[in-house]
PDB file of C-alpha atoms and ligand atoms in Angstrom:
ATOM      1  CA  MET E  12    -260.433 -40.240-112.804  1.00 53.00           C
ATOM      2  CA  GLY E  13    -257.708 -37.856-113.940  1.00 75.00           C
ATOM      3  CA  LYS E  14    -257.589 -36.154-110.570  1.00 94.00           C
ATOM      4  CA  GLY E  15    -256.055 -37.393-107.361  1.00 97.00           C
ATOM      5  CA  TRP E  16    -255.977 -36.185-103.790  1.00 97.00           C
ATOM      6  CA  ILE E  17    -252.467 -35.335-102.710  1.00 98.00           C
ATOM      7  CA  HIS E  18    -250.932 -34.074 -99.500  1.00 97.00           C
ATOM      8  CA  SER E  19    -247.706 -32.615-100.913  1.00 97.00           C
ATOM      9  CA  VAL E  20    -244.793 -33.221-103.259  1.00 97.00           C
ATOM     10  CA  GLU E  21    -241.040 -33.255-102.815  1.00 97.00           C
ATOM     11  CA  SER E  22    -239.026 -32.506-105.947  1.00 95.00           C
ATOM     12  CA  LEU E  23    -235.599 -33.654-104.758  1.00 93.00           C
ATOM     13  CA  GLY E  24    -236.352 -36.589-102.468  1.00 96.00           C
ATOM     14  CA  THR E  25    -233.543 -38.938-101.507  1.00 96.00           C
ATOM     15  CA  GLN E  26    -235.312 -41.135 -98.924  1.00 95.00           C
ATOM     16  CA  ASP E  27    -237.845 -43.043-100.992  1.00 97.00           C
ATOM     17  CA  GLY E  28    -236.089 -45.229-103.546  1.00 98.00           C
ATOM     18  CA  PRO E  29    -232.889 -45.059-105.602  1.00 98.00           C
ATOM     19  CA  GLY E  30    -231.373 -41.762-106.790  1.00 98.00           C
ATOM     20  CA  ILE E  31    -233.118 -38.420-106.673  1.00 98.00           C
ATOM     21  CA  ARG E  32    -236.891 -38.880-106.663  1.00 98.00           C
ATOM     22  CA  TYR E  33    -239.879 -36.708-107.346  1.00 98.00           C
ATOM     23  CA  VAL E  34    -242.043 -37.893-104.460  1.00 98.00           C
ATOM     24  CA  ILE E  35    -245.802 -37.520-104.432  1.00 98.00           C
ATOM     25  CA  PHE E  36    -247.418 -37.952-101.034  1.00 98.00           C
ATOM     26  CA  THR E  37    -251.020 -38.966-101.643  1.00 98.00           C
ATOM     27  CA  GLN E  38    -253.833 -38.296 -99.241  1.00 97.00           C
ATOM     28  CA  GLY E  39    -255.859 -40.980 -97.432  1.00 98.00           C
ATOM     29  CA  CYS E  40    -254.795 -44.013 -95.420  1.00 98.00           C
ATOM     30  CA  PRO E  41    -256.743 -47.024 -94.063  1.00 97.00           C
ATOM     31  CA  LEU E  42    -254.184 -47.682 -91.297  1.00 98.00           C
ATOM     32  CA  ARG E  43    -253.814 -45.836 -88.026  1.00 97.00           C
ATOM     33  CA  CYS E  44    -250.213 -46.462 -87.005  1.00 97.00           C
ATOM     34  CA  LYS E  45    -249.418 -45.238 -83.527  1.00 97.00           C
ATOM     35  CA  TYR E  46    -246.138 -43.749 -84.709  1.00 96.00           C
ATOM     36  CA  CYS E  47    -247.478 -42.195 -87.922  1.00 96.00           C
ATOM     37  CA  HIS E  48    -245.601 -38.979 -88.634  1.00 92.00           C
ATOM     38  CA  ASN E  49    -248.168 -37.873 -91.214  1.00 93.00           C
ATOM     39  CA  PRO E  50    -251.582 -38.207 -89.503  1.00 96.00           C
ATOM     40  CA  ASP E  51    -252.646 -35.206 -91.579  1.00 95.00           C
ATOM     41  CA  THR E  52    -252.717 -37.574 -94.606  1.00 96.00           C
ATOM     42  CA  TRP E  53    -255.341 -39.893 -93.119  1.00 97.00           C
ATOM     43  CA  CYS E  54    -258.486 -38.220 -94.421  1.00 94.00           C
ATOM     44  CA  MET E  55    -258.527 -38.049 -98.217  1.00 93.00           C
ATOM     45  CA  VAL E  56    -260.559 -34.890 -98.646  1.00 91.00           C
ATOM     46  CA  ASP E  57    -258.208 -32.910 -96.416  1.00 91.00           C
ATOM     47  CA  GLY E  58    -255.766 -32.877 -99.326  1.00 94.00           C
ATOM     48  CA  GLU E  59    -255.515 -30.971-102.578  1.00 96.00           C
ATOM     49  CA  GLN E  60    -256.911 -32.294-105.847  1.00 97.00           C
ATOM     50  CA  ILE E  61    -254.580 -32.306-108.811  1.00 97.00           C
ATOM     51  CA  GLU E  62    -254.750 -33.505-112.439  1.00 97.00           C
ATOM     52  CA  VAL E  63    -252.268 -36.124-113.642  1.00 97.00           C
ATOM     53  CA  GLU E  64    -251.096 -33.812-116.439  1.00 97.00           C
ATOM     54  CA  GLU E  65    -250.490 -30.915-114.054  1.00 97.00           C
ATOM     55  CA  LEU E  66    -248.356 -33.215-111.933  1.00 97.00           C
ATOM     56  CA  MET E  67    -246.531 -34.522-114.998  1.00 98.00           C
ATOM     57  CA  GLU E  68    -245.571 -30.968-116.008  1.00 98.00           C
ATOM     58  CA  LYS E  69    -243.936 -30.512-112.613  1.00 97.00           C
ATOM     59  CA  ILE E  70    -242.219 -33.900-112.808  1.00 98.00           C
ATOM     60  CA  LEU E  71    -240.864 -33.290-116.295  1.00 98.00           C
ATOM     61  CA  ARG E  72    -239.248 -30.052-115.123  1.00 97.00           C
ATOM     62  CA  CYS E  73    -237.082 -32.182-112.802  1.00 96.00           C
ATOM     63  CA  LYS E  74    -236.433 -35.006-115.245  1.00 96.00           C
ATOM     64  CA  VAL E  75    -232.847 -33.975-116.025  1.00 96.00           C
ATOM     65  CA  TYR E  76    -231.780 -34.229-112.359  1.00 94.00           C
ATOM     66  CA  ILE E  77    -233.810 -37.367-111.833  1.00 96.00           C
ATOM     67  CA  ASP E  78    -232.312 -39.136-114.844  1.00 95.00           C
ATOM     68  CA  LYS E  79    -228.738 -38.088-114.047  1.00 97.00           C
ATOM     69  CA  SER E  80    -229.014 -39.534-110.544  1.00 97.00           C
ATOM     70  CA  GLY E  81    -230.588 -42.832-111.571  1.00 98.00           C
ATOM     71  CA  GLY E  82    -233.735 -41.730-109.778  1.00 98.00           C
ATOM     72  CA  GLY E  83    -237.397 -41.528-110.714  1.00 98.00           C
ATOM     73  CA  VAL E  84    -240.848 -40.883-109.347  1.00 98.00           C
ATOM     74  CA  THR E  85    -242.074 -42.349-106.063  1.00 98.00           C
ATOM     75  CA  ILE E  86    -245.740 -42.355-105.155  1.00 98.00           C
ATOM     76  CA  SER E  87    -246.020 -42.470-101.386  1.00 98.00           C
ATOM     77  CA  GLY E  88    -248.587 -41.443 -98.801  1.00 93.00           C
ATOM     78  CA  GLY E  89    -250.782 -41.804 -96.903  1.00 95.00           C
ATOM     79  CA  GLU E  90    -251.596 -44.924 -98.864  1.00 98.00           C
ATOM     80  CA  PRO E  91    -251.346 -44.415-102.649  1.00 98.00           C
ATOM     81  CA  THR E  92    -253.233 -47.572-103.584  1.00 98.00           C
ATOM     82  CA  LEU E  93    -256.429 -46.079-102.158  1.00 97.00           C
ATOM     83  CA  GLN E  94    -256.507 -44.061-105.392  1.00 97.00           C
ATOM     84  CA  LEU E  95    -255.712 -46.850-107.828  1.00 97.00           C
ATOM     85  CA  GLU E  96    -257.166 -45.207-110.925  1.00 97.00           C
ATOM     86  CA  PHE E  97    -255.218 -42.034-110.325  1.00 97.00           C
ATOM     87  CA  ILE E  98    -251.919 -43.760-109.669  1.00 98.00           C
ATOM     88  CA  ASP E  99    -252.505 -46.047-112.657  1.00 98.00           C
ATOM     89  CA  LYS E 100    -252.747 -42.973-114.919  1.00 98.00           C
ATOM     90  CA  LEU E 101    -249.758 -41.325-113.295  1.00 98.00           C
ATOM     91  CA  LEU E 102    -247.637 -44.474-113.594  1.00 98.00           C
ATOM     92  CA  THR E 103    -248.683 -44.886-117.237  1.00 98.00           C
ATOM     93  CA  ARG E 104    -247.588 -41.329-118.015  1.00 98.00           C
ATOM     94  CA  CYS E 105    -244.277 -41.814-116.192  1.00 98.00           C
ATOM     95  CA  LYS E 106    -243.555 -44.966-118.165  1.00 98.00           C
ATOM     96  CA  GLU E 107    -244.420 -43.136-121.414  1.00 98.00           C
ATOM     97  CA  GLU E 108    -241.774 -40.567-120.468  1.00 98.00           C
ATOM     98  CA  GLY E 109    -239.232 -43.273-119.614  1.00 98.00           C
ATOM     99  CA  ILE E 110    -239.222 -42.448-115.901  1.00 98.00           C
ATOM    100  CA  HIS E 111    -238.402 -45.073-113.252  1.00 98.00           C
ATOM    101  CA  THR E 112    -241.404 -45.622-110.966  1.00 98.00           C
ATOM    102  CA  ALA E 113    -241.674 -46.675-107.345  1.00 98.00           C
ATOM    103  CA  VAL E 114    -244.723 -47.049-105.105  1.00 98.00           C
ATOM    104  CA  ASP E 115    -244.358 -46.896-101.354  1.00 98.00           C
ATOM    105  CA  THR E 116    -247.236 -48.858 -99.838  1.00 98.00           C
ATOM    106  CA  SER E 117    -248.425 -50.426 -96.622  1.00 98.00           C
ATOM    107  CA  GLY E 118    -249.633 -53.311 -98.816  1.00 98.00           C
ATOM    108  CA  TYR E 119    -253.089 -53.092 -97.280  1.00 98.00           C
ATOM    109  CA  LEU E 120    -255.123 -53.917-100.367  1.00 98.00           C
ATOM    110  CA  ASP E 121    -256.414 -56.919-102.307  1.00 98.00           C
ATOM    111  CA  ARG E 122    -253.923 -58.687-104.557  1.00 98.00           C
ATOM    112  CA  ASP E 123    -256.199 -58.457-107.605  1.00 98.00           C
ATOM    113  CA  ASP E 124    -256.320 -54.683-107.272  1.00 98.00           C
ATOM    114  CA  PHE E 125    -252.553 -54.336-106.916  1.00 98.00           C
ATOM    115  CA  LYS E 126    -252.011 -56.637-109.875  1.00 97.00           C
ATOM    116  CA  LYS E 127    -253.756 -54.085-112.122  1.00 96.00           C
ATOM    117  CA  VAL E 128    -250.923 -51.569-111.688  1.00 98.00           C
ATOM    118  CA  LEU E 129    -247.895 -53.768-110.983  1.00 98.00           C
ATOM    119  CA  GLU E 130    -246.577 -53.898-114.524  1.00 97.00           C
ATOM    120  CA  LYS E 131    -246.127 -50.120-114.476  1.00 98.00           C
ATOM    121  CA  ILE E 132    -244.128 -50.169-111.242  1.00 98.00           C
ATOM    122  CA  ASP E 133    -240.375 -50.732-111.374  1.00 98.00           C
ATOM    123  CA  LEU E 134    -239.896 -50.963-107.630  1.00 98.00           C
ATOM    124  CA  VAL E 135    -242.325 -51.532-104.757  1.00 98.00           C
ATOM    125  CA  LEU E 136    -241.383 -50.235-101.331  1.00 98.00           C
ATOM    126  CA  LEU E 137    -243.421 -52.439 -98.996  1.00 98.00           C
ATOM    127  CA  ASP E 138    -243.751 -51.193 -95.427  1.00 98.00           C
ATOM    128  CA  ILE E 139    -244.122 -54.143 -93.097  1.00 98.00           C
ATOM    129  CA  LYS E 140    -244.963 -52.882 -89.637  1.00 98.00           C
ATOM    130  CA  GLN E 141    -245.043 -56.099 -87.607  1.00 98.00           C
ATOM    131  CA  ILE E 142    -244.872 -59.791 -88.454  1.00 98.00           C
ATOM    132  CA  ASP E 143    -246.961 -60.790 -85.436  1.00 98.00           C
ATOM    133  CA  ASP E 144    -250.586 -60.244 -86.386  1.00 98.00           C
ATOM    134  CA  LEU E 145    -251.875 -59.352 -82.921  1.00 98.00           C
ATOM    135  CA  LYS E 146    -249.097 -56.831 -82.392  1.00 98.00           C
ATOM    136  CA  HIS E 147    -249.754 -55.522 -85.896  1.00 98.00           C
ATOM    137  CA  GLN E 148    -253.397 -54.939 -85.055  1.00 98.00           C
ATOM    138  CA  GLU E 149    -252.434 -53.227 -81.831  1.00 98.00           C
ATOM    139  CA  LEU E 150    -249.979 -50.954 -83.664  1.00 98.00           C
ATOM    140  CA  THR E 151    -251.935 -50.143 -86.854  1.00 98.00           C
ATOM    141  CA  GLY E 152    -255.586 -50.993 -86.171  1.00 98.00           C
ATOM    142  CA  VAL E 153    -255.658 -53.674 -88.906  1.00 98.00           C
ATOM    143  CA  SER E 154    -254.512 -57.270 -89.490  1.00 98.00           C
ATOM    144  CA  ASN E 155    -251.322 -57.917 -91.492  1.00 98.00           C
ATOM    145  CA  GLU E 156    -252.965 -60.760 -93.437  1.00 98.00           C
ATOM    146  CA  LYS E 157    -253.477 -58.742 -96.646  1.00 98.00           C
ATOM    147  CA  ILE E 158    -250.005 -57.233 -96.369  1.00 98.00           C
ATOM    148  CA  LEU E 159    -248.321 -60.628 -96.147  1.00 98.00           C
ATOM    149  CA  ASP E 160    -250.397 -61.754 -99.116  1.00 98.00           C
ATOM    150  CA  ILE E 161    -249.070 -58.776-101.091  1.00 98.00           C
ATOM    151  CA  LEU E 162    -245.560 -59.873-100.122  1.00 98.00           C
ATOM    152  CA  LYS E 163    -246.318 -63.277-101.676  1.00 98.00           C
ATOM    153  CA  LEU E 164    -247.802 -61.618-104.748  1.00 98.00           C
ATOM    154  CA  LEU E 165    -244.651 -59.564-105.364  1.00 98.00           C
ATOM    155  CA  GLU E 166    -242.561 -62.706-105.410  1.00 98.00           C
ATOM    156  CA  GLU E 167    -245.047 -64.579-107.628  1.00 98.00           C
ATOM    157  CA  GLU E 168    -245.162 -61.690-110.089  1.00 98.00           C
ATOM    158  CA  LYS E 169    -241.339 -61.384-110.160  1.00 98.00           C
ATOM    159  CA  GLN E 170    -241.674 -57.794-108.973  1.00 98.00           C
ATOM    160  CA  ASP E 171    -238.553 -56.143-107.540  1.00 98.00           C
ATOM    161  CA  PHE E 172    -239.226 -54.753-104.090  1.00 98.00           C
ATOM    162  CA  TRP E 173    -237.668 -53.401-100.936  1.00 98.00           C
ATOM    163  CA  VAL E 174    -239.101 -53.969 -97.474  1.00 98.00           C
ATOM    164  CA  ARG E 175    -239.103 -51.105 -94.988  1.00 98.00           C
ATOM    165  CA  TYR E 176    -239.333 -51.806 -91.300  1.00 98.00           C
ATOM    166  CA  VAL E 177    -239.562 -49.206 -88.560  1.00 98.00           C
ATOM    167  CA  ILE E 178    -237.851 -50.189 -85.320  1.00 98.00           C
ATOM    168  CA  VAL E 179    -239.997 -48.943 -82.458  1.00 97.00           C
ATOM    169  CA  PRO E 180    -238.738 -49.741 -78.925  1.00 97.00           C
ATOM    170  CA  GLY E 181    -241.111 -52.162 -77.192  1.00 97.00           C
ATOM    171  CA  ILE E 182    -243.312 -52.424 -80.290  1.00 97.00           C
ATOM    172  CA  SER E 183    -241.327 -53.828 -83.214  1.00 98.00           C
ATOM    173  CA  ASP E 184    -237.837 -54.431 -81.806  1.00 97.00           C
ATOM    174  CA  ASP E 185    -238.477 -57.852 -80.243  1.00 98.00           C
ATOM    175  CA  ILE E 186    -235.675 -60.041 -81.568  1.00 98.00           C
ATOM    176  CA  GLU E 187    -237.956 -63.077 -81.968  1.00 98.00           C
ATOM    177  CA  ASP E 188    -240.302 -61.035 -84.181  1.00 98.00           C
ATOM    178  CA  VAL E 189    -237.367 -59.762 -86.228  1.00 98.00           C
ATOM    179  CA  LYS E 190    -236.113 -63.334 -86.676  1.00 98.00           C
ATOM    180  CA  LYS E 191    -239.561 -64.450 -87.863  1.00 98.00           C
ATOM    181  CA  LEU E 192    -239.603 -61.618 -90.390  1.00 98.00           C
ATOM    182  CA  SER E 193    -236.095 -62.360 -91.641  1.00 98.00           C
ATOM    183  CA  ASN E 194    -236.958 -66.075 -91.977  1.00 98.00           C
ATOM    184  CA  LEU E 195    -239.939 -65.138 -94.104  1.00 98.00           C
ATOM    185  CA  LEU E 196    -237.916 -62.773 -96.297  1.00 98.00           C
ATOM    186  CA  ALA E 197    -234.710 -64.782 -96.703  1.00 98.00           C
ATOM    187  CA  PRO E 198    -235.903 -67.101 -99.530  1.00 98.00           C
ATOM    188  CA  LEU E 199    -237.501 -64.307-101.584  1.00 98.00           C
ATOM    189  CA  LYS E 200    -235.619 -63.705-104.834  1.00 98.00           C
ATOM    190  CA  TYR E 201    -237.192 -60.384-105.766  1.00 98.00           C
ATOM    191  CA  LEU E 202    -236.513 -58.738-102.419  1.00 98.00           C
ATOM    192  CA  LYS E 203    -233.615 -56.423-103.229  1.00 98.00           C
ATOM    193  CA  LYS E 204    -233.104 -54.697 -99.909  1.00 98.00           C
ATOM    194  CA  VAL E 205    -234.424 -54.194 -96.394  1.00 98.00           C
ATOM    195  CA  GLU E 206    -234.387 -50.663 -95.025  1.00 98.00           C
ATOM    196  CA  LEU E 207    -234.422 -50.335 -91.254  1.00 98.00           C
ATOM    197  CA  LEU E 208    -235.785 -47.049 -90.044  1.00 98.00           C
ATOM    198  CA  PRO E 209    -235.355 -45.938 -86.451  1.00 98.00           C
ATOM    199  CA  TYR E 210    -238.542 -44.661 -84.803  1.00 97.00           C
ATOM    200  CA  HIS E 211    -238.509 -40.897 -84.340  1.00 94.00           C
ATOM    201  CA  GLN E 212    -240.839 -38.291 -82.939  1.00 90.00           C
ATOM    202  CA  LEU E 213    -240.716 -35.760 -85.765  1.00 87.00           C
ATOM    203  CA  GLY E 214    -244.450 -35.842 -86.455  1.00 87.00           C
ATOM    204  CA  VAL E 215    -245.675 -35.625 -82.859  1.00 93.00           C
ATOM    205  CA  HIS E 216    -246.628 -31.954 -83.152  1.00 93.00           C
ATOM    206  CA  LYS E 217    -249.046 -32.855 -85.987  1.00 94.00           C
ATOM    207  CA  TRP E 218    -251.029 -35.118 -83.637  1.00 96.00           C
ATOM    208  CA  LYS E 219    -251.298 -32.232 -81.212  1.00 93.00           C
ATOM    209  CA  ASP E 220    -252.271 -29.789 -83.965  1.00 94.00           C
ATOM    210  CA  LEU E 221    -255.055 -32.203 -84.997  1.00 94.00           C
ATOM    211  CA  GLY E 222    -256.227 -32.447 -81.386  1.00 95.00           C
ATOM    212  CA  MET E 223    -255.355 -36.173 -81.177  1.00 96.00           C
ATOM    213  CA  LYS E 224    -253.653 -37.995 -78.334  1.00 95.00           C
ATOM    214  CA  TYR E 225    -250.193 -39.317 -79.212  1.00 96.00           C
ATOM    215  CA  GLU E 226    -249.960 -42.617 -77.357  1.00 95.00           C
ATOM    216  CA  LEU E 227    -246.194 -43.012 -77.747  1.00 96.00           C
ATOM    217  CA  GLU E 228    -245.439 -39.723 -75.994  1.00 92.00           C
ATOM    218  CA  GLY E 229    -241.983 -39.786 -74.457  1.00 92.00           C
ATOM    219  CA  LEU E 230    -240.836 -42.937 -76.271  1.00 96.00           C
ATOM    220  CA  GLU E 231    -237.169 -42.562 -77.195  1.00 95.00           C
ATOM    221  CA  PRO E 232    -235.714 -43.682 -80.559  1.00 97.00           C
ATOM    222  CA  PRO E 233    -233.887 -47.054 -80.546  1.00 98.00           C
ATOM    223  CA  SER E 234    -230.175 -47.079 -79.718  1.00 98.00           C
ATOM    224  CA  ARG E 235    -227.568 -47.523 -82.440  1.00 98.00           C
ATOM    225  CA  GLU E 236    -226.708 -50.895 -80.840  1.00 98.00           C
ATOM    226  CA  LYS E 237    -230.310 -52.091 -81.167  1.00 98.00           C
ATOM    227  CA  MET E 238    -230.453 -50.989 -84.806  1.00 98.00           C
ATOM    228  CA  GLU E 239    -227.238 -52.879 -85.524  1.00 98.00           C
ATOM    229  CA  GLU E 240    -228.479 -55.971 -83.679  1.00 98.00           C
ATOM    230  CA  VAL E 241    -231.615 -55.998 -85.838  1.00 98.00           C
ATOM    231  CA  GLN E 242    -229.555 -55.360 -88.967  1.00 98.00           C
ATOM    232  CA  SER E 243    -227.250 -58.303 -88.204  1.00 98.00           C
ATOM    233  CA  ILE E 244    -230.244 -60.689 -88.082  1.00 98.00           C
ATOM    234  CA  PHE E 245    -231.121 -59.842 -91.676  1.00 98.00           C
ATOM    235  CA  VAL E 246    -227.495 -59.760 -92.846  1.00 98.00           C
ATOM    236  CA  ASP E 247    -226.841 -63.196 -91.302  1.00 98.00           C
ATOM    237  CA  GLN E 248    -229.627 -64.529 -93.539  1.00 97.00           C
ATOM    238  CA  GLY E 249    -227.912 -63.097 -96.624  1.00 97.00           C
ATOM    239  CA  ILE E 250    -230.296 -60.144 -96.939  1.00 98.00           C
ATOM    240  CA  GLU E 251    -228.949 -56.683 -97.793  1.00 98.00           C
ATOM    241  CA  ALA E 252    -230.149 -54.587 -94.846  1.00 98.00           C
ATOM    242  CA  VAL E 253    -229.362 -50.919 -94.393  1.00 98.00           C
ATOM    243  CA  ILE E 254    -229.991 -48.607 -91.471  1.00 98.00           C
ATOM    244  CA  LYS E 255    -231.515 -45.326 -92.621  1.00 96.00           C
TER     245      LYS E 255
HETATM  246  S1  SF4 K 302    -249.481 -46.556 -93.165  1.00 58.76           S
HETATM  247 FE1  SF4 K 302    -248.118 -44.772 -93.154  1.00 58.76          FE
HETATM  248  S2  SF4 K 302    -249.488 -42.995 -93.454  1.00 58.76           S
HETATM  249 FE2  SF4 K 302    -250.774 -44.752 -92.884  1.00 58.76          FE
HETATM  250  S3  SF4 K 302    -251.008 -44.576 -90.669  1.00 58.76           S
HETATM  251 FE3  SF4 K 302    -249.272 -45.944 -91.046  1.00 58.76          FE
HETATM  252  S4  SF4 K 302    -247.460 -44.633 -91.027  1.00 58.76           S
HETATM  253 FE4  SF4 K 302    -249.270 -43.287 -91.264  1.00 58.76          FE
END
């Protein structure tokens, strides 16, 4: 399949991996996170179909800036691994052009499927939403079992990765949960960084536009103190943790 469903692209992204990134937001996601700021990516066929080569032409136009900044291409979503064949082709083309590749994923897929594309990925950005499985199900609609298995896989395959964790007051900011997560991550050699993202309400209007109820209505972002408290738990374990 040379074509993939995408939501949008960002040619000068600075939030999704090192340096300046050409970010491709793919369409389709199997999770239903209560704080999702892109619910318009959930249904695959609501996106636009594009050929790998058409996308590569756009990427190559930005290659000078990307290379100068130590950046690359990031495939994000939605959930990019839902379109494995498409991202496989795109990653192959990027590697042929000598472009650094990153995939931002919820990790909600089978290890054997992810293994098929891993060697073409320089950096995985793994979004862990909650370490506690019941709370994870409550927040995203699915178990975190597969996601934690992907975490294991990354380490086994010696794959460099970052973990991203969104701090949502009352949902993922419980200090005991954060400690459990940091204990799990601390021994991992291929974990290069943890990014802590404060919950925000920027996508709330999209829920309304789609006619869906936003359950976290009125929930305020975490305080700076809370973000720093969470950060210190990771740092105390020797993990590089940054607040975004
Ligand atoms: S995994 Fe990402 S795109 Fe999917 S529902 Fe959660 S926040 Fe939204």
